[in-house]
mmCIF file of C-alpha atoms in Angstrom:
data_model
loop_
_atom_site.group_PDB
_atom_site.id
_atom_site.type_symbol
_atom_site.label_atom_id
_atom_site.label_comp_id
_atom_site.label_asym_id
_atom_site.label_seq_id
_atom_site.Cartn_x
_atom_site.Cartn_y
_atom_site.Cartn_z
ATOM 1 C CA UNK A 1 -233.533 34.780 -20.550
ATOM 2 C CA UNK A 2 -233.290 38.166 -22.001
ATOM 3 C CA UNK A 3 -230.046 38.862 -20.093
ATOM 4 C CA UNK A 4 -228.636 35.470 -21.290
ATOM 5 C CA UNK A 5 -229.352 36.501 -24.909
ATOM 6 C CA UNK A 6 -227.903 39.942 -24.473
ATOM 7 C CA UNK A 7 -224.679 38.249 -22.850
ATOM 8 C CA UNK A 8 -224.314 36.024 -25.845
ATOM 9 C CA UNK A 9 -224.758 39.011 -28.187
ATOM 10 C CA UNK A 10 -228.026 37.798 -29.591
ATOM 11 C CA UNK A 11 -231.423 39.609 -29.652
ATOM 12 C CA UNK A 12 -234.570 37.606 -29.845
ATOM 13 C CA UNK A 13 -237.021 39.216 -32.341
ATOM 14 C CA UNK A 14 -240.516 37.936 -32.527
ATOM 15 C CA UNK A 15 -242.978 38.743 -35.458
ATOM 16 C CA UNK A 16 -246.455 37.987 -34.813
ATOM 17 C CA UNK A 17 -249.853 38.568 -36.450
ATOM 18 C CA UNK A 18 -253.301 38.448 -34.827
ATOM 19 C CA UNK A 19 -256.744 38.154 -36.514
ATOM 20 C CA UNK A 20 -259.921 39.233 -34.705
ATOM 21 C CA UNK A 21 -263.261 38.893 -36.350
ATOM 22 C CA UNK A 22 -266.000 41.064 -34.714
ATOM 23 C CA UNK A 23 -269.597 40.606 -35.722
ATOM 24 C CA UNK A 24 -272.975 42.216 -35.038
ATOM 25 C CA UNK A 25 -275.054 45.379 -35.677
ATOM 26 C CA UNK A 26 -272.728 47.539 -33.408
ATOM 27 C CA UNK A 27 -269.385 46.908 -35.044
ATOM 28 C CA UNK A 28 -269.370 49.578 -37.685
ATOM 29 C CA UNK A 29 -268.120 52.182 -35.221
ATOM 30 C CA UNK A 30 -264.910 50.298 -34.883
ATOM 31 C CA UNK A 31 -264.379 51.149 -38.508
ATOM 32 C CA UNK A 32 -264.127 54.977 -37.607
ATOM 33 C CA UNK A 33 -261.454 54.229 -35.110
ATOM 34 C CA UNK A 34 -259.529 52.109 -37.625
ATOM 35 C CA UNK A 35 -259.912 54.722 -40.361
ATOM 36 C CA UNK A 36 -258.768 57.499 -38.244
ATOM 37 C CA UNK A 37 -255.778 55.571 -36.977
ATOM 38 C CA UNK A 38 -254.949 54.733 -40.509
ATOM 39 C CA UNK A 39 -254.923 58.266 -41.523
ATOM 40 C CA UNK A 40 -252.650 59.060 -38.487
ATOM 41 C CA UNK A 41 -250.327 56.168 -39.339
ATOM 42 C CA UNK A 42 -249.767 57.579 -42.979
ATOM 43 C CA UNK A 43 -249.147 61.097 -41.605
ATOM 44 C CA UNK A 44 -246.692 59.481 -38.947
ATOM 45 C CA UNK A 45 -244.581 58.368 -41.949
ATOM 46 C CA UNK A 46 -243.085 55.411 -39.908
ATOM 47 C CA UNK A 47 -242.646 57.079 -36.590
ATOM 48 C CA UNK A 48 -242.965 54.206 -34.290
ATOM 49 C CA UNK A 49 -243.971 56.240 -31.254
ATOM 50 C CA UNK A 50 -246.996 57.725 -33.181
ATOM 51 C CA UNK A 51 -247.758 54.236 -34.740
ATOM 52 C CA UNK A 52 -247.743 52.622 -31.066
ATOM 53 C CA UNK A 53 -250.184 55.131 -29.970
ATOM 54 C CA UNK A 54 -252.533 54.138 -32.672
ATOM 55 C CA UNK A 55 -251.977 50.462 -31.883
ATOM 56 C CA UNK A 56 -252.866 51.206 -28.115
ATOM 57 C CA UNK A 57 -255.900 53.056 -29.324
ATOM 58 C CA UNK A 58 -256.975 50.290 -31.545
ATOM 59 C CA UNK A 59 -256.368 47.621 -28.798
ATOM 60 C CA UNK A 60 -258.273 49.635 -26.148
ATOM 61 C CA UNK A 61 -261.191 49.871 -28.530
ATOM 62 C CA UNK A 62 -261.051 46.264 -29.343
ATOM 63 C CA UNK A 63 -261.028 45.254 -25.619
ATOM 64 C CA UNK A 64 -264.297 47.456 -25.171
ATOM 65 C CA UNK A 65 -266.047 45.528 -27.962
ATOM 66 C CA UNK A 66 -265.076 42.138 -26.495
ATOM 67 C CA UNK A 67 -268.778 41.129 -26.718
ATOM 68 C CA UNK A 68 -268.725 41.336 -30.295
ATOM 69 C CA UNK A 69 -265.631 39.091 -30.786
ATOM 70 C CA UNK A 70 -266.782 36.055 -32.816
ATOM 71 C CA UNK A 71 -263.442 34.334 -34.057
ATOM 72 C CA UNK A 72 -259.815 34.868 -34.014
ATOM 73 C CA UNK A 73 -256.398 33.416 -35.094
ATOM 74 C CA UNK A 74 -252.709 34.212 -34.590
ATOM 75 C CA UNK A 75 -249.337 33.126 -36.034
ATOM 76 C CA UNK A 76 -245.874 34.170 -35.508
ATOM 77 C CA UNK A 77 -242.036 33.272 -35.711
ATOM 78 C CA UNK A 78 -239.077 33.899 -33.478
ATOM 79 C CA UNK A 79 -235.846 35.168 -35.225
ATOM 80 C CA UNK A 80 -232.475 35.879 -34.081
ATOM 81 C CA UNK A 81 -231.600 37.889 -37.224
ATOM 82 C CA UNK A 82 -233.189 41.319 -37.497
ATOM 83 C CA UNK A 83 -233.155 41.179 -41.272
ATOM 84 C CA UNK A 84 -234.858 37.882 -41.380
ATOM 85 C CA UNK A 85 -237.525 39.178 -38.918
ATOM 86 C CA UNK A 86 -237.930 42.366 -41.257
ATOM 87 C CA UNK A 87 -238.357 40.120 -44.342
ATOM 88 C CA UNK A 88 -241.169 38.257 -42.388
ATOM 89 C CA UNK A 89 -242.938 41.514 -41.542
ATOM 90 C CA UNK A 90 -242.761 42.405 -45.142
ATOM 91 C CA UNK A 91 -244.381 38.886 -46.083
ATOM 92 C CA UNK A 92 -247.144 39.228 -43.475
ATOM 93 C CA UNK A 93 -247.711 42.887 -44.659
ATOM 94 C CA UNK A 94 -248.261 41.841 -48.240
ATOM 95 C CA UNK A 95 -250.424 38.945 -47.354
ATOM 96 C CA UNK A 96 -252.690 41.045 -44.992
ATOM 97 C CA UNK A 97 -252.979 43.672 -47.813
ATOM 98 C CA UNK A 98 -254.143 41.319 -50.328
ATOM 99 C CA UNK A 99 -256.973 39.962 -48.201
ATOM 100 C CA UNK A 100 -260.445 40.932 -49.287
ATOM 101 C CA UNK A 101 -261.445 44.426 -48.445
ATOM 102 C CA UNK A 102 -258.208 45.322 -46.745
ATOM 103 C CA UNK A 103 -257.058 47.926 -49.368
ATOM 104 C CA UNK A 104 -257.332 51.351 -47.937
ATOM 105 C CA UNK A 105 -257.775 54.342 -50.307
ATOM 106 C CA UNK A 106 -257.936 57.455 -48.247
ATOM 107 C CA UNK A 107 -258.496 59.670 -51.274
ATOM 108 C CA UNK A 108 -261.772 57.797 -52.384
ATOM 109 C CA UNK A 109 -263.665 59.006 -49.175
ATOM 110 C CA UNK A 110 -264.453 62.240 -50.949
ATOM 111 C CA UNK A 111 -266.729 60.803 -53.415
ATOM 112 C CA UNK A 112 -268.897 59.324 -50.893
ATOM 113 C CA UNK A 113 -270.859 62.467 -50.138
ATOM 114 C CA UNK A 114 -273.009 61.787 -53.322
ATOM 115 C CA UNK A 115 -274.491 58.532 -52.014
ATOM 116 C CA UNK A 116 -277.804 58.685 -50.026
ATOM 117 C CA UNK A 117 -277.337 55.359 -48.345
ATOM 118 C CA UNK A 118 -274.331 53.336 -47.257
ATOM 119 C CA UNK A 119 -274.573 49.692 -46.289
ATOM 120 C CA UNK A 120 -273.512 49.072 -42.721
ATOM 121 C CA UNK A 121 -271.216 45.993 -42.320
ATOM 122 C CA UNK A 122 -271.992 43.425 -39.793
ATOM 123 C CA UNK A 123 -268.422 41.977 -39.989
ATOM 124 C CA UNK A 124 -265.065 43.460 -39.297
ATOM 125 C CA UNK A 125 -261.709 41.849 -39.371
ATOM 126 C CA UNK A 126 -258.561 43.313 -37.830
ATOM 127 C CA UNK A 127 -255.186 42.232 -38.578
ATOM 128 C CA UNK A 128 -252.470 43.350 -36.150
ATOM 129 C CA UNK A 129 -248.914 42.643 -37.130
ATOM 130 C CA UNK A 130 -246.134 43.511 -34.723
ATOM 131 C CA UNK A 131 -242.322 42.968 -34.466
ATOM 132 C CA UNK A 132 -240.826 43.169 -31.021
ATOM 133 C CA UNK A 133 -237.610 42.478 -28.857
ATOM 134 C CA UNK A 134 -237.662 39.843 -26.072
ATOM 135 C CA UNK A 135 -240.326 37.182 -24.969
ATOM 136 C CA UNK A 136 -243.867 37.922 -24.535
ATOM 137 C CA UNK A 137 -245.802 34.730 -23.475
ATOM 138 C CA UNK A 138 -249.171 36.378 -23.886
ATOM 139 C CA UNK A 139 -248.544 36.888 -27.605
ATOM 140 C CA UNK A 140 -246.507 33.669 -28.147
ATOM 141 C CA UNK A 141 -249.351 31.251 -27.432
ATOM 142 C CA UNK A 142 -252.753 30.038 -28.823
ATOM 143 C CA UNK A 143 -255.101 33.013 -28.792
ATOM 144 C CA UNK A 144 -258.248 31.164 -29.836
ATOM 145 C CA UNK A 145 -259.925 31.892 -26.512
ATOM 146 C CA UNK A 146 -261.286 35.105 -25.105
ATOM 147 C CA UNK A 147 -259.159 35.421 -21.986
ATOM 148 C CA UNK A 148 -255.910 34.670 -23.957
ATOM 149 C CA UNK A 149 -256.934 37.250 -26.661
ATOM 150 C CA UNK A 150 -257.542 39.797 -24.040
ATOM 151 C CA UNK A 151 -254.330 39.189 -22.460
ATOM 152 C CA UNK A 152 -252.630 39.595 -25.874
ATOM 153 C CA UNK A 153 -254.181 42.932 -26.622
ATOM 154 C CA UNK A 154 -253.082 44.138 -23.251
ATOM 155 C CA UNK A 155 -249.490 42.761 -23.986
ATOM 156 C CA UNK A 156 -249.361 44.853 -27.322
ATOM 157 C CA UNK A 157 -250.385 47.924 -25.321
ATOM 158 C CA UNK A 158 -247.467 47.155 -22.654
ATOM 159 C CA UNK A 159 -244.905 46.488 -25.536
ATOM 160 C CA UNK A 160 -245.721 50.036 -26.797
ATOM 161 C CA UNK A 161 -245.134 51.689 -23.461
ATOM 162 C CA UNK A 162 -242.062 49.489 -22.708
ATOM 163 C CA UNK A 163 -240.710 50.725 -26.280
ATOM 164 C CA UNK A 164 -239.996 47.172 -27.492
ATOM 165 C CA UNK A 165 -241.817 47.409 -30.606
ATOM 166 C CA UNK A 166 -239.806 47.394 -33.871
ATOM 167 C CA UNK A 167 -242.715 47.380 -36.316
ATOM 168 C CA UNK A 168 -246.297 47.802 -36.386
ATOM 169 C CA UNK A 169 -248.813 47.219 -39.026
ATOM 170 C CA UNK A 170 -252.591 47.384 -39.065
ATOM 171 C CA UNK A 171 -254.940 46.074 -41.654
ATOM 172 C CA UNK A 172 -258.778 45.755 -41.472
ATOM 173 C CA UNK A 173 -261.636 44.861 -43.576
ATOM 174 C CA UNK A 174 -263.828 46.389 -44.891
ATOM 175 C CA UNK A 175 -261.299 49.266 -45.343
ATOM 176 C CA UNK A 176 -263.687 51.423 -47.552
ATOM 177 C CA UNK A 177 -267.004 53.063 -46.123
ATOM 178 C CA UNK A 178 -269.766 51.406 -47.916
ATOM 179 C CA UNK A 179 -267.961 48.090 -48.536
ATOM 180 C CA UNK A 180 -269.443 44.988 -46.710
ATOM 181 C CA UNK A 181 -267.423 41.860 -45.529
ATOM 182 C CA UNK A 182 -270.018 39.120 -45.891
ATOM 183 C CA UNK A 183 -269.775 35.555 -44.321
ATOM 184 C CA UNK A 184 -268.847 34.360 -47.711
ATOM 185 C CA UNK A 185 -265.796 36.648 -47.858
ATOM 186 C CA UNK A 186 -264.794 35.603 -44.357
ATOM 187 C CA UNK A 187 -264.658 31.840 -45.462
ATOM 188 C CA UNK A 188 -262.981 32.494 -48.600
ATOM 189 C CA UNK A 189 -260.328 35.008 -47.443
ATOM 190 C CA UNK A 190 -259.860 34.304 -43.636
ATOM 191 C CA UNK A 191 -259.995 30.621 -43.546
ATOM 192 C CA UNK A 192 -257.531 30.513 -40.528
ATOM 193 C CA UNK A 193 -260.309 32.065 -38.287
ATOM 194 C CA UNK A 194 -261.093 29.800 -35.132
ATOM 195 C CA UNK A 195 -264.606 30.502 -33.354
ATOM 196 C CA UNK A 196 -264.026 31.931 -29.844
#
């Protein structure tokens, strides 16, 4: 199919977003990986190679915590125009950033040294948005079951190594140390989640 698309002078772009909800007493360390990767992404200033390395680290971490996966969802669109794909990436970026607890403020971490106790969250939401060239069936399907979700995370890793990624965005909640993502927040701000 790809050869046919190239022959016709058209490139297939896919933009997809994956939501993954992890729950339990052992999910808080994932926030350390997410925050570290976020700092590196800011420093990378849009370098897709560095952003892709961060995406790989996040996907590998999520795969190690598969016993904590509680619910998930995904969505996406196929585009034949790169500009339209870019507009959809921006739309998903804005939507993800407006979700509860997904507003990361790296500068606020300094004031946390004054606090003696910080609540530990039992819920973490990770939102991965990517744009890529070509066709990846493992990402372009229903990911509301664990085997499909594992295949999708592995497919994201492979897209990085094949240099097919055109955009990478990662949002997560809670994004601030000390914030807590409650079950009520999940129902209100992440209604698309489907139990795994």
